[in-house]
Amino acid sequence: MTERPDKLNNQAILLASGGEYYEAIACFKRAITIQQDNYLLWYNLGITYRDSGDIKNARNSLEKAHAIAPERLDVLDTLASICINDEDFVAALGYSQDGIELAPENSSFWNLAGVALFNMEQYSLASDHFEQALCRNPYDANALYNLRDTYQELHNQAGARECEKRLKELEH
């Protein structure tokens, strides 16, 4: 019986969901040897590496997925997040900006770009991005928290209080 990449992918996802990362990674790698240009296999391998704590291999796998399918928002979102966790804020900003270009109404990319800018101490630009995220999704609690913190860095106490007020409203 011939191994099929889709079956190996499904098997690997089941293994990963049970915490069997080593076995899942082996399944994804086997599937990739059969179908090297399948972005989903690379993406799922990257997610599994990330979940196992191997950020370097996660990023490498996700970058391969991105090279195959540069229009995939899920790949860009995950790459930007991993770069932020890895403190590569320049790369995170780049992936976030790519996402903004592809999906300008997606609040997540605006928020991720803001996080990268905040960590680069570009607070004014960061606040612009968090505000854009909230224009697209006024219920984005992450963007509200981030905007509040950015306003505090900018000494905009009125803005920080307004964010705090909106956060409390979201809790109810």
mmCIF file of the C-alpha atoms, coordinates in Angstrom:
data_MODEL
# 
_entry.id   MODEL 
# 
loop_
_atom_site.group_PDB 
_atom_site.id 
_atom_site.type_symbol 
_atom_site.label_atom_id 
_atom_site.label_alt_id 
_atom_site.label_comp_id 
_atom_site.label_asym_id 
_atom_site.label_entity_id 
_atom_site.label_seq_id 
_atom_site.pdbx_PDB_ins_code 
_atom_site.Cartn_x 
_atom_site.Cartn_y 
_atom_site.Cartn_z 
_atom_site.occupancy 
_atom_site.B_iso_or_equiv 
_atom_site.pdbx_formal_charge 
_atom_site.auth_seq_id 
_atom_site.auth_comp_id 
_atom_site.auth_asym_id 
_atom_site.auth_atom_id 
_atom_site.pdbx_PDB_model_num 
ATOM 1   C CA . MET A 1 1   ? 0.000   0.000  0.000  1.00 0.00 ? 1   MET A CA 1 
ATOM 2   C CA . THR A 1 2   ? 1.328   3.430  -0.993 1.00 0.00 ? 2   THR A CA 1 
ATOM 3   C CA . GLU A 1 3   ? 1.708   6.057  1.709  1.00 0.00 ? 3   GLU A CA 1 
ATOM 4   C CA . ARG A 1 4   ? -0.367  9.151  1.050  1.00 0.00 ? 4   ARG A CA 1 
ATOM 5   C CA . PRO A 1 5   ? 0.634   12.589 2.315  1.00 0.00 ? 5   PRO A CA 1 
ATOM 6   C CA . ASP A 1 6   ? -2.924  13.433 3.402  1.00 0.00 ? 6   ASP A CA 1 
ATOM 7   C CA . LYS A 1 7   ? -3.159  10.253 5.509  1.00 0.00 ? 7   LYS A CA 1 
ATOM 8   C CA . LEU A 1 8   ? 0.263   10.887 7.048  1.00 0.00 ? 8   LEU A CA 1 
ATOM 9   C CA . ASN A 1 9   ? -0.780  14.486 7.767  1.00 0.00 ? 9   ASN A CA 1 
ATOM 10  C CA . ASN A 1 10  ? -3.934  13.331 9.546  1.00 0.00 ? 10  ASN A CA 1 
ATOM 11  C CA . GLN A 1 11  ? -2.016  10.712 11.511 1.00 0.00 ? 11  GLN A CA 1 
ATOM 12  C CA . ALA A 1 12  ? 0.586   13.285 12.528 1.00 0.00 ? 12  ALA A CA 1 
ATOM 13  C CA . ILE A 1 13  ? -2.090  15.720 13.704 1.00 0.00 ? 13  ILE A CA 1 
ATOM 14  C CA . LEU A 1 14  ? -3.610  13.011 15.892 1.00 0.00 ? 14  LEU A CA 1 
ATOM 15  C CA . LEU A 1 15  ? -0.207  12.161 17.342 1.00 0.00 ? 15  LEU A CA 1 
ATOM 16  C CA . ALA A 1 16  ? 0.586   15.823 18.015 1.00 0.00 ? 16  ALA A CA 1 
ATOM 17  C CA . SER A 1 17  ? -2.793  16.405 19.658 1.00 0.00 ? 17  SER A CA 1 
ATOM 18  C CA . GLY A 1 18  ? -1.893  13.585 22.062 1.00 0.00 ? 18  GLY A CA 1 
ATOM 19  C CA . GLY A 1 19  ? 1.461   15.177 22.856 1.00 0.00 ? 19  GLY A CA 1 
ATOM 20  C CA . GLU A 1 20  ? 3.449   12.649 20.831 1.00 0.00 ? 20  GLU A CA 1 
ATOM 21  C CA . TYR A 1 21  ? 5.467   15.303 19.057 1.00 0.00 ? 21  TYR A CA 1 
ATOM 22  C CA . TYR A 1 22  ? 8.474   13.189 18.070 1.00 0.00 ? 22  TYR A CA 1 
ATOM 23  C CA . GLU A 1 23  ? 6.236   10.674 16.296 1.00 0.00 ? 23  GLU A CA 1 
ATOM 24  C CA . ALA A 1 24  ? 4.142   13.435 14.719 1.00 0.00 ? 24  ALA A CA 1 
ATOM 25  C CA . ILE A 1 25  ? 7.247   15.183 13.396 1.00 0.00 ? 25  ILE A CA 1 
ATOM 26  C CA . ALA A 1 26  ? 8.437   11.913 11.884 1.00 0.00 ? 26  ALA A CA 1 
ATOM 27  C CA . CYS A 1 27  ? 5.062   11.519 10.099 1.00 0.00 ? 27  CYS A CA 1 
ATOM 28  C CA . PHE A 1 28  ? 5.160   15.061 8.741  1.00 0.00 ? 28  PHE A CA 1 
ATOM 29  C CA . LYS A 1 29  ? 8.733   14.575 7.521  1.00 0.00 ? 29  LYS A CA 1 
ATOM 30  C CA . ARG A 1 30  ? 7.734   11.345 5.763  1.00 0.00 ? 30  ARG A CA 1 
ATOM 31  C CA . ALA A 1 31  ? 4.794   13.107 4.095  1.00 0.00 ? 31  ALA A CA 1 
ATOM 32  C CA . ILE A 1 32  ? 7.080   15.950 2.998  1.00 0.00 ? 32  ILE A CA 1 
ATOM 33  C CA . THR A 1 33  ? 9.452   13.501 1.317  1.00 0.00 ? 33  THR A CA 1 
ATOM 34  C CA . ILE A 1 34  ? 6.490   12.417 -0.803 1.00 0.00 ? 34  ILE A CA 1 
ATOM 35  C CA . GLN A 1 35  ? 5.095   15.907 -1.467 1.00 0.00 ? 35  GLN A CA 1 
ATOM 36  C CA . GLN A 1 36  ? 7.704   18.614 -0.849 1.00 0.00 ? 36  GLN A CA 1 
ATOM 37  C CA . ASP A 1 37  ? 5.666   21.507 -2.232 1.00 0.00 ? 37  ASP A CA 1 
ATOM 38  C CA . ASN A 1 38  ? 2.662   21.051 0.058  1.00 0.00 ? 38  ASN A CA 1 
ATOM 39  C CA . TYR A 1 39  ? 2.546   24.178 2.212  1.00 0.00 ? 39  TYR A CA 1 
ATOM 40  C CA . LEU A 1 40  ? 0.106   22.549 4.662  1.00 0.00 ? 40  LEU A CA 1 
ATOM 41  C CA . LEU A 1 41  ? 2.564   19.794 5.564  1.00 0.00 ? 41  LEU A CA 1 
ATOM 42  C CA . TRP A 1 42  ? 5.283   22.372 6.250  1.00 0.00 ? 42  TRP A CA 1 
ATOM 43  C CA . TYR A 1 43  ? 2.822   24.532 8.193  1.00 0.00 ? 43  TYR A CA 1 
ATOM 44  C CA . ASN A 1 44  ? 1.641   21.640 10.364 1.00 0.00 ? 44  ASN A CA 1 
ATOM 45  C CA . LEU A 1 45  ? 5.254   20.567 10.917 1.00 0.00 ? 45  LEU A CA 1 
ATOM 46  C CA . GLY A 1 46  ? 6.036   24.105 12.051 1.00 0.00 ? 46  GLY A CA 1 
ATOM 47  C CA . ILE A 1 47  ? 3.083   24.160 14.445 1.00 0.00 ? 47  ILE A CA 1 
ATOM 48  C CA . THR A 1 48  ? 4.157   20.812 15.880 1.00 0.00 ? 48  THR A CA 1 
ATOM 49  C CA . TYR A 1 49  ? 7.733   21.988 16.361 1.00 0.00 ? 49  TYR A CA 1 
ATOM 50  C CA . ARG A 1 50  ? 6.386   25.129 18.050 1.00 0.00 ? 50  ARG A CA 1 
ATOM 51  C CA . ASP A 1 51  ? 4.162   23.107 20.345 1.00 0.00 ? 51  ASP A CA 1 
ATOM 52  C CA . SER A 1 52  ? 7.085   20.859 21.237 1.00 0.00 ? 52  SER A CA 1 
ATOM 53  C CA . GLY A 1 53  ? 9.157   23.915 22.172 1.00 0.00 ? 53  GLY A CA 1 
ATOM 54  C CA . ASP A 1 54  ? 11.541  23.793 19.202 1.00 0.00 ? 54  ASP A CA 1 
ATOM 55  C CA . ILE A 1 55  ? 11.192  27.368 17.967 1.00 0.00 ? 55  ILE A CA 1 
ATOM 56  C CA . LYS A 1 56  ? 14.161  27.253 15.572 1.00 0.00 ? 56  LYS A CA 1 
ATOM 57  C CA . ASN A 1 57  ? 12.787  24.317 13.581 1.00 0.00 ? 57  ASN A CA 1 
ATOM 58  C CA . ALA A 1 58  ? 9.274   25.736 13.864 1.00 0.00 ? 58  ALA A CA 1 
ATOM 59  C CA . ARG A 1 59  ? 10.376  28.949 12.227 1.00 0.00 ? 59  ARG A CA 1 
ATOM 60  C CA . ASN A 1 60  ? 12.354  27.139 9.513  1.00 0.00 ? 60  ASN A CA 1 
ATOM 61  C CA . SER A 1 61  ? 9.359   24.960 8.642  1.00 0.00 ? 61  SER A CA 1 
ATOM 62  C CA . LEU A 1 62  ? 6.976   27.913 8.618  1.00 0.00 ? 62  LEU A CA 1 
ATOM 63  C CA . GLU A 1 63  ? 9.331   29.887 6.388  1.00 0.00 ? 63  GLU A CA 1 
ATOM 64  C CA . LYS A 1 64  ? 9.252   26.976 3.920  1.00 0.00 ? 64  LYS A CA 1 
ATOM 65  C CA . ALA A 1 65  ? 5.435   26.989 4.066  1.00 0.00 ? 65  ALA A CA 1 
ATOM 66  C CA . HIS A 1 66  ? 5.503   30.749 3.435  1.00 0.00 ? 66  HIS A CA 1 
ATOM 67  C CA . ALA A 1 67  ? 7.843   30.363 0.461  1.00 0.00 ? 67  ALA A CA 1 
ATOM 68  C CA . ILE A 1 68  ? 5.418   27.849 -1.076 1.00 0.00 ? 68  ILE A CA 1 
ATOM 69  C CA . ALA A 1 69  ? 2.233   29.802 -0.279 1.00 0.00 ? 69  ALA A CA 1 
ATOM 70  C CA . PRO A 1 70  ? 3.069   33.457 0.470  1.00 0.00 ? 70  PRO A CA 1 
ATOM 71  C CA . GLU A 1 71  ? -0.624  34.426 0.393  1.00 0.00 ? 71  GLU A CA 1 
ATOM 72  C CA . ARG A 1 72  ? -1.597  32.170 3.321  1.00 0.00 ? 72  ARG A CA 1 
ATOM 73  C CA . LEU A 1 73  ? -2.698  34.323 6.243  1.00 0.00 ? 73  LEU A CA 1 
ATOM 74  C CA . ASP A 1 74  ? -2.431  31.460 8.749  1.00 0.00 ? 74  ASP A CA 1 
ATOM 75  C CA . VAL A 1 75  ? 1.245   31.022 7.921  1.00 0.00 ? 75  VAL A CA 1 
ATOM 76  C CA . LEU A 1 76  ? 1.968   34.765 8.148  1.00 0.00 ? 76  LEU A CA 1 
ATOM 77  C CA . ASP A 1 77  ? 0.124   35.069 11.468 1.00 0.00 ? 77  ASP A CA 1 
ATOM 78  C CA . THR A 1 78  ? 1.989   32.144 12.993 1.00 0.00 ? 78  THR A CA 1 
ATOM 79  C CA . LEU A 1 79  ? 5.348   33.319 11.637 1.00 0.00 ? 79  LEU A CA 1 
ATOM 80  C CA . ALA A 1 80  ? 4.846   36.825 13.034 1.00 0.00 ? 80  ALA A CA 1 
ATOM 81  C CA . SER A 1 81  ? 3.888   35.378 16.432 1.00 0.00 ? 81  SER A CA 1 
ATOM 82  C CA . ILE A 1 82  ? 6.890   33.061 16.516 1.00 0.00 ? 82  ILE A CA 1 
ATOM 83  C CA . CYS A 1 83  ? 9.224   35.898 15.572 1.00 0.00 ? 83  CYS A CA 1 
ATOM 84  C CA . ILE A 1 84  ? 7.803   38.006 18.405 1.00 0.00 ? 84  ILE A CA 1 
ATOM 85  C CA . ASN A 1 85  ? 8.322   35.145 20.866 1.00 0.00 ? 85  ASN A CA 1 
ATOM 86  C CA . ASP A 1 86  ? 11.851  34.743 19.489 1.00 0.00 ? 86  ASP A CA 1 
ATOM 87  C CA . GLU A 1 87  ? 12.411  38.521 19.892 1.00 0.00 ? 87  GLU A CA 1 
ATOM 88  C CA . ASP A 1 88  ? 13.064  39.007 16.170 1.00 0.00 ? 88  ASP A CA 1 
ATOM 89  C CA . PHE A 1 89  ? 10.869  42.078 15.986 1.00 0.00 ? 89  PHE A CA 1 
ATOM 90  C CA . VAL A 1 90  ? 12.086  43.229 12.569 1.00 0.00 ? 90  VAL A CA 1 
ATOM 91  C CA . ALA A 1 91  ? 11.015  39.927 10.967 1.00 0.00 ? 91  ALA A CA 1 
ATOM 92  C CA . ALA A 1 92  ? 7.760   39.951 12.958 1.00 0.00 ? 92  ALA A CA 1 
ATOM 93  C CA . LEU A 1 93  ? 6.994   43.423 11.640 1.00 0.00 ? 93  LEU A CA 1 
ATOM 94  C CA . GLY A 1 94  ? 7.739   42.308 8.080  1.00 0.00 ? 94  GLY A CA 1 
ATOM 95  C CA . TYR A 1 95  ? 5.426   39.302 8.260  1.00 0.00 ? 95  TYR A CA 1 
ATOM 96  C CA . SER A 1 96  ? 2.732   41.412 9.938  1.00 0.00 ? 96  SER A CA 1 
ATOM 97  C CA . GLN A 1 97  ? 2.981   44.065 7.229  1.00 0.00 ? 97  GLN A CA 1 
ATOM 98  C CA . ASP A 1 98  ? 2.696   41.352 4.569  1.00 0.00 ? 98  ASP A CA 1 
ATOM 99  C CA . GLY A 1 99  ? -0.478  40.223 6.326  1.00 0.00 ? 99  GLY A CA 1 
ATOM 100 C CA . ILE A 1 100 ? -1.818  43.776 6.451  1.00 0.00 ? 100 ILE A CA 1 
ATOM 101 C CA . GLU A 1 101 ? -1.241  44.133 2.709  1.00 0.00 ? 101 GLU A CA 1 
ATOM 102 C CA . LEU A 1 102 ? -3.082  40.874 1.998  1.00 0.00 ? 102 LEU A CA 1 
ATOM 103 C CA . ALA A 1 103 ? -5.897  41.359 4.527  1.00 0.00 ? 103 ALA A CA 1 
ATOM 104 C CA . PRO A 1 104 ? -6.120  44.970 5.706  1.00 0.00 ? 104 PRO A CA 1 
ATOM 105 C CA . GLU A 1 105 ? -9.297  44.257 7.697  1.00 0.00 ? 105 GLU A CA 1 
ATOM 106 C CA . ASN A 1 106 ? -7.605  41.538 9.798  1.00 0.00 ? 106 ASN A CA 1 
ATOM 107 C CA . SER A 1 107 ? -7.072  43.058 13.249 1.00 0.00 ? 107 SER A CA 1 
ATOM 108 C CA . SER A 1 108 ? -4.565  40.394 14.262 1.00 0.00 ? 108 SER A CA 1 
ATOM 109 C CA . PHE A 1 109 ? -1.922  41.605 11.812 1.00 0.00 ? 109 PHE A CA 1 
ATOM 110 C CA . TRP A 1 110 ? -2.333  45.213 12.961 1.00 0.00 ? 110 TRP A CA 1 
ATOM 111 C CA . ASN A 1 111 ? -1.960  44.055 16.578 1.00 0.00 ? 111 ASN A CA 1 
ATOM 112 C CA . LEU A 1 112 ? 1.106   41.902 15.822 1.00 0.00 ? 112 LEU A CA 1 
ATOM 113 C CA . ALA A 1 113 ? 2.761   44.782 13.958 1.00 0.00 ? 113 ALA A CA 1 
ATOM 114 C CA . GLY A 1 114 ? 2.006   46.996 16.954 1.00 0.00 ? 114 GLY A CA 1 
ATOM 115 C CA . VAL A 1 115 ? 3.614   44.490 19.321 1.00 0.00 ? 115 VAL A CA 1 
ATOM 116 C CA . ALA A 1 116 ? 6.746   44.397 17.162 1.00 0.00 ? 116 ALA A CA 1 
ATOM 117 C CA . LEU A 1 117 ? 6.885   48.206 17.032 1.00 0.00 ? 117 LEU A CA 1 
ATOM 118 C CA . PHE A 1 118 ? 6.282   48.482 20.789 1.00 0.00 ? 118 PHE A CA 1 
ATOM 119 C CA . ASN A 1 119 ? 9.201   46.144 21.440 1.00 0.00 ? 119 ASN A CA 1 
ATOM 120 C CA . MET A 1 120 ? 11.322  48.259 19.093 1.00 0.00 ? 120 MET A CA 1 
ATOM 121 C CA . GLU A 1 121 ? 10.337  51.242 21.289 1.00 0.00 ? 121 GLU A CA 1 
ATOM 122 C CA . GLN A 1 122 ? 8.511   52.927 18.420 1.00 0.00 ? 122 GLN A CA 1 
ATOM 123 C CA . TYR A 1 123 ? 5.562   53.736 20.645 1.00 0.00 ? 123 TYR A CA 1 
ATOM 124 C CA . SER A 1 124 ? 3.823   56.280 18.440 1.00 0.00 ? 124 SER A CA 1 
ATOM 125 C CA . LEU A 1 125 ? 3.767   53.898 15.470 1.00 0.00 ? 125 LEU A CA 1 
ATOM 126 C CA . ALA A 1 126 ? 2.755   51.055 17.786 1.00 0.00 ? 126 ALA A CA 1 
ATOM 127 C CA . SER A 1 127 ? -0.233  53.049 19.077 1.00 0.00 ? 127 SER A CA 1 
ATOM 128 C CA . ASP A 1 128 ? -1.291  53.762 15.472 1.00 0.00 ? 128 ASP A CA 1 
ATOM 129 C CA . HIS A 1 129 ? -1.268  50.030 14.735 1.00 0.00 ? 129 HIS A CA 1 
ATOM 130 C CA . PHE A 1 130 ? -3.177  49.094 17.894 1.00 0.00 ? 130 PHE A CA 1 
ATOM 131 C CA . GLU A 1 131 ? -5.743  51.776 17.084 1.00 0.00 ? 131 GLU A CA 1 
ATOM 132 C CA . GLN A 1 132 ? -6.090  50.327 13.576 1.00 0.00 ? 132 GLN A CA 1 
ATOM 133 C CA . ALA A 1 133 ? -6.599  46.872 15.078 1.00 0.00 ? 133 ALA A CA 1 
ATOM 134 C CA . LEU A 1 134 ? -9.381  48.245 17.261 1.00 0.00 ? 134 LEU A CA 1 
ATOM 135 C CA . CYS A 1 135 ? -11.005 50.050 14.321 1.00 0.00 ? 135 CYS A CA 1 
ATOM 136 C CA . ARG A 1 136 ? -11.300 46.645 12.670 1.00 0.00 ? 136 ARG A CA 1 
ATOM 137 C CA . ASN A 1 137 ? -12.308 44.754 15.813 1.00 0.00 ? 137 ASN A CA 1 
ATOM 138 C CA . PRO A 1 138 ? -13.396 46.897 18.767 1.00 0.00 ? 138 PRO A CA 1 
ATOM 139 C CA . TYR A 1 139 ? -13.621 43.760 20.930 1.00 0.00 ? 139 TYR A CA 1 
ATOM 140 C CA . ASP A 1 140 ? -9.959  42.757 20.493 1.00 0.00 ? 140 ASP A CA 1 
ATOM 141 C CA . ALA A 1 141 ? -8.884  42.609 24.132 1.00 0.00 ? 141 ALA A CA 1 
ATOM 142 C CA . ASN A 1 142 ? -5.234  41.993 23.218 1.00 0.00 ? 142 ASN A CA 1 
ATOM 143 C CA . ALA A 1 143 ? -5.105  45.168 21.159 1.00 0.00 ? 143 ALA A CA 1 
ATOM 144 C CA . LEU A 1 144 ? -6.786  47.082 23.999 1.00 0.00 ? 144 LEU A CA 1 
ATOM 145 C CA . TYR A 1 145 ? -4.256  45.841 26.564 1.00 0.00 ? 145 TYR A CA 1 
ATOM 146 C CA . ASN A 1 146 ? -1.431  46.670 24.184 1.00 0.00 ? 146 ASN A CA 1 
ATOM 147 C CA . LEU A 1 147 ? -2.817  50.115 23.395 1.00 0.00 ? 147 LEU A CA 1 
ATOM 148 C CA . ARG A 1 148 ? -3.228  50.864 27.103 1.00 0.00 ? 148 ARG A CA 1 
ATOM 149 C CA . ASP A 1 149 ? 0.399   49.942 27.755 1.00 0.00 ? 149 ASP A CA 1 
ATOM 150 C CA . THR A 1 150 ? 1.546   51.983 24.758 1.00 0.00 ? 150 THR A CA 1 
ATOM 151 C CA . TYR A 1 151 ? -0.446  55.008 25.886 1.00 0.00 ? 151 TYR A CA 1 
ATOM 152 C CA . GLN A 1 152 ? 1.248   54.695 29.279 1.00 0.00 ? 152 GLN A CA 1 
ATOM 153 C CA . GLU A 1 153 ? 4.658   54.738 27.578 1.00 0.00 ? 153 GLU A CA 1 
ATOM 154 C CA . LEU A 1 154 ? 3.539   57.842 25.656 1.00 0.00 ? 154 LEU A CA 1 
ATOM 155 C CA . HIS A 1 155 ? 2.279   59.457 28.897 1.00 0.00 ? 155 HIS A CA 1 
ATOM 156 C CA . ASN A 1 156 ? -1.254  59.587 27.474 1.00 0.00 ? 156 ASN A CA 1 
ATOM 157 C CA . GLN A 1 157 ? -3.045  58.941 30.755 1.00 0.00 ? 157 GLN A CA 1 
ATOM 158 C CA . ALA A 1 158 ? -6.495  59.811 29.369 1.00 0.00 ? 158 ALA A CA 1 
ATOM 159 C CA . GLY A 1 159 ? -6.065  57.269 26.572 1.00 0.00 ? 159 GLY A CA 1 
ATOM 160 C CA . ALA A 1 160 ? -4.813  54.634 29.013 1.00 0.00 ? 160 ALA A CA 1 
ATOM 161 C CA . ARG A 1 161 ? -7.849  55.230 31.265 1.00 0.00 ? 161 ARG A CA 1 
ATOM 162 C CA . GLU A 1 162 ? -10.207 54.903 28.281 1.00 0.00 ? 162 GLU A CA 1 
ATOM 163 C CA . CYS A 1 163 ? -8.611  51.582 27.344 1.00 0.00 ? 163 CYS A CA 1 
ATOM 164 C CA . GLU A 1 164 ? -8.956  50.386 30.925 1.00 0.00 ? 164 GLU A CA 1 
ATOM 165 C CA . LYS A 1 165 ? -12.632 51.398 30.907 1.00 0.00 ? 165 LYS A CA 1 
ATOM 166 C CA . ARG A 1 166 ? -13.261 49.498 27.660 1.00 0.00 ? 166 ARG A CA 1 
ATOM 167 C CA . LEU A 1 167 ? -11.440 46.434 28.999 1.00 0.00 ? 167 LEU A CA 1 
ATOM 168 C CA . LYS A 1 168 ? -13.723 46.383 32.036 1.00 0.00 ? 168 LYS A CA 1 
ATOM 169 C CA . GLU A 1 169 ? -16.751 46.682 29.745 1.00 0.00 ? 169 GLU A CA 1 
ATOM 170 C CA . LEU A 1 170 ? -15.540 43.677 27.756 1.00 0.00 ? 170 LEU A CA 1 
ATOM 171 C CA . GLU A 1 171 ? -15.345 41.601 30.936 1.00 0.00 ? 171 GLU A CA 1 
ATOM 172 C CA . HIS A 1 172 ? -19.089 41.940 31.471 1.00 0.00 ? 172 HIS A CA 1 
# 
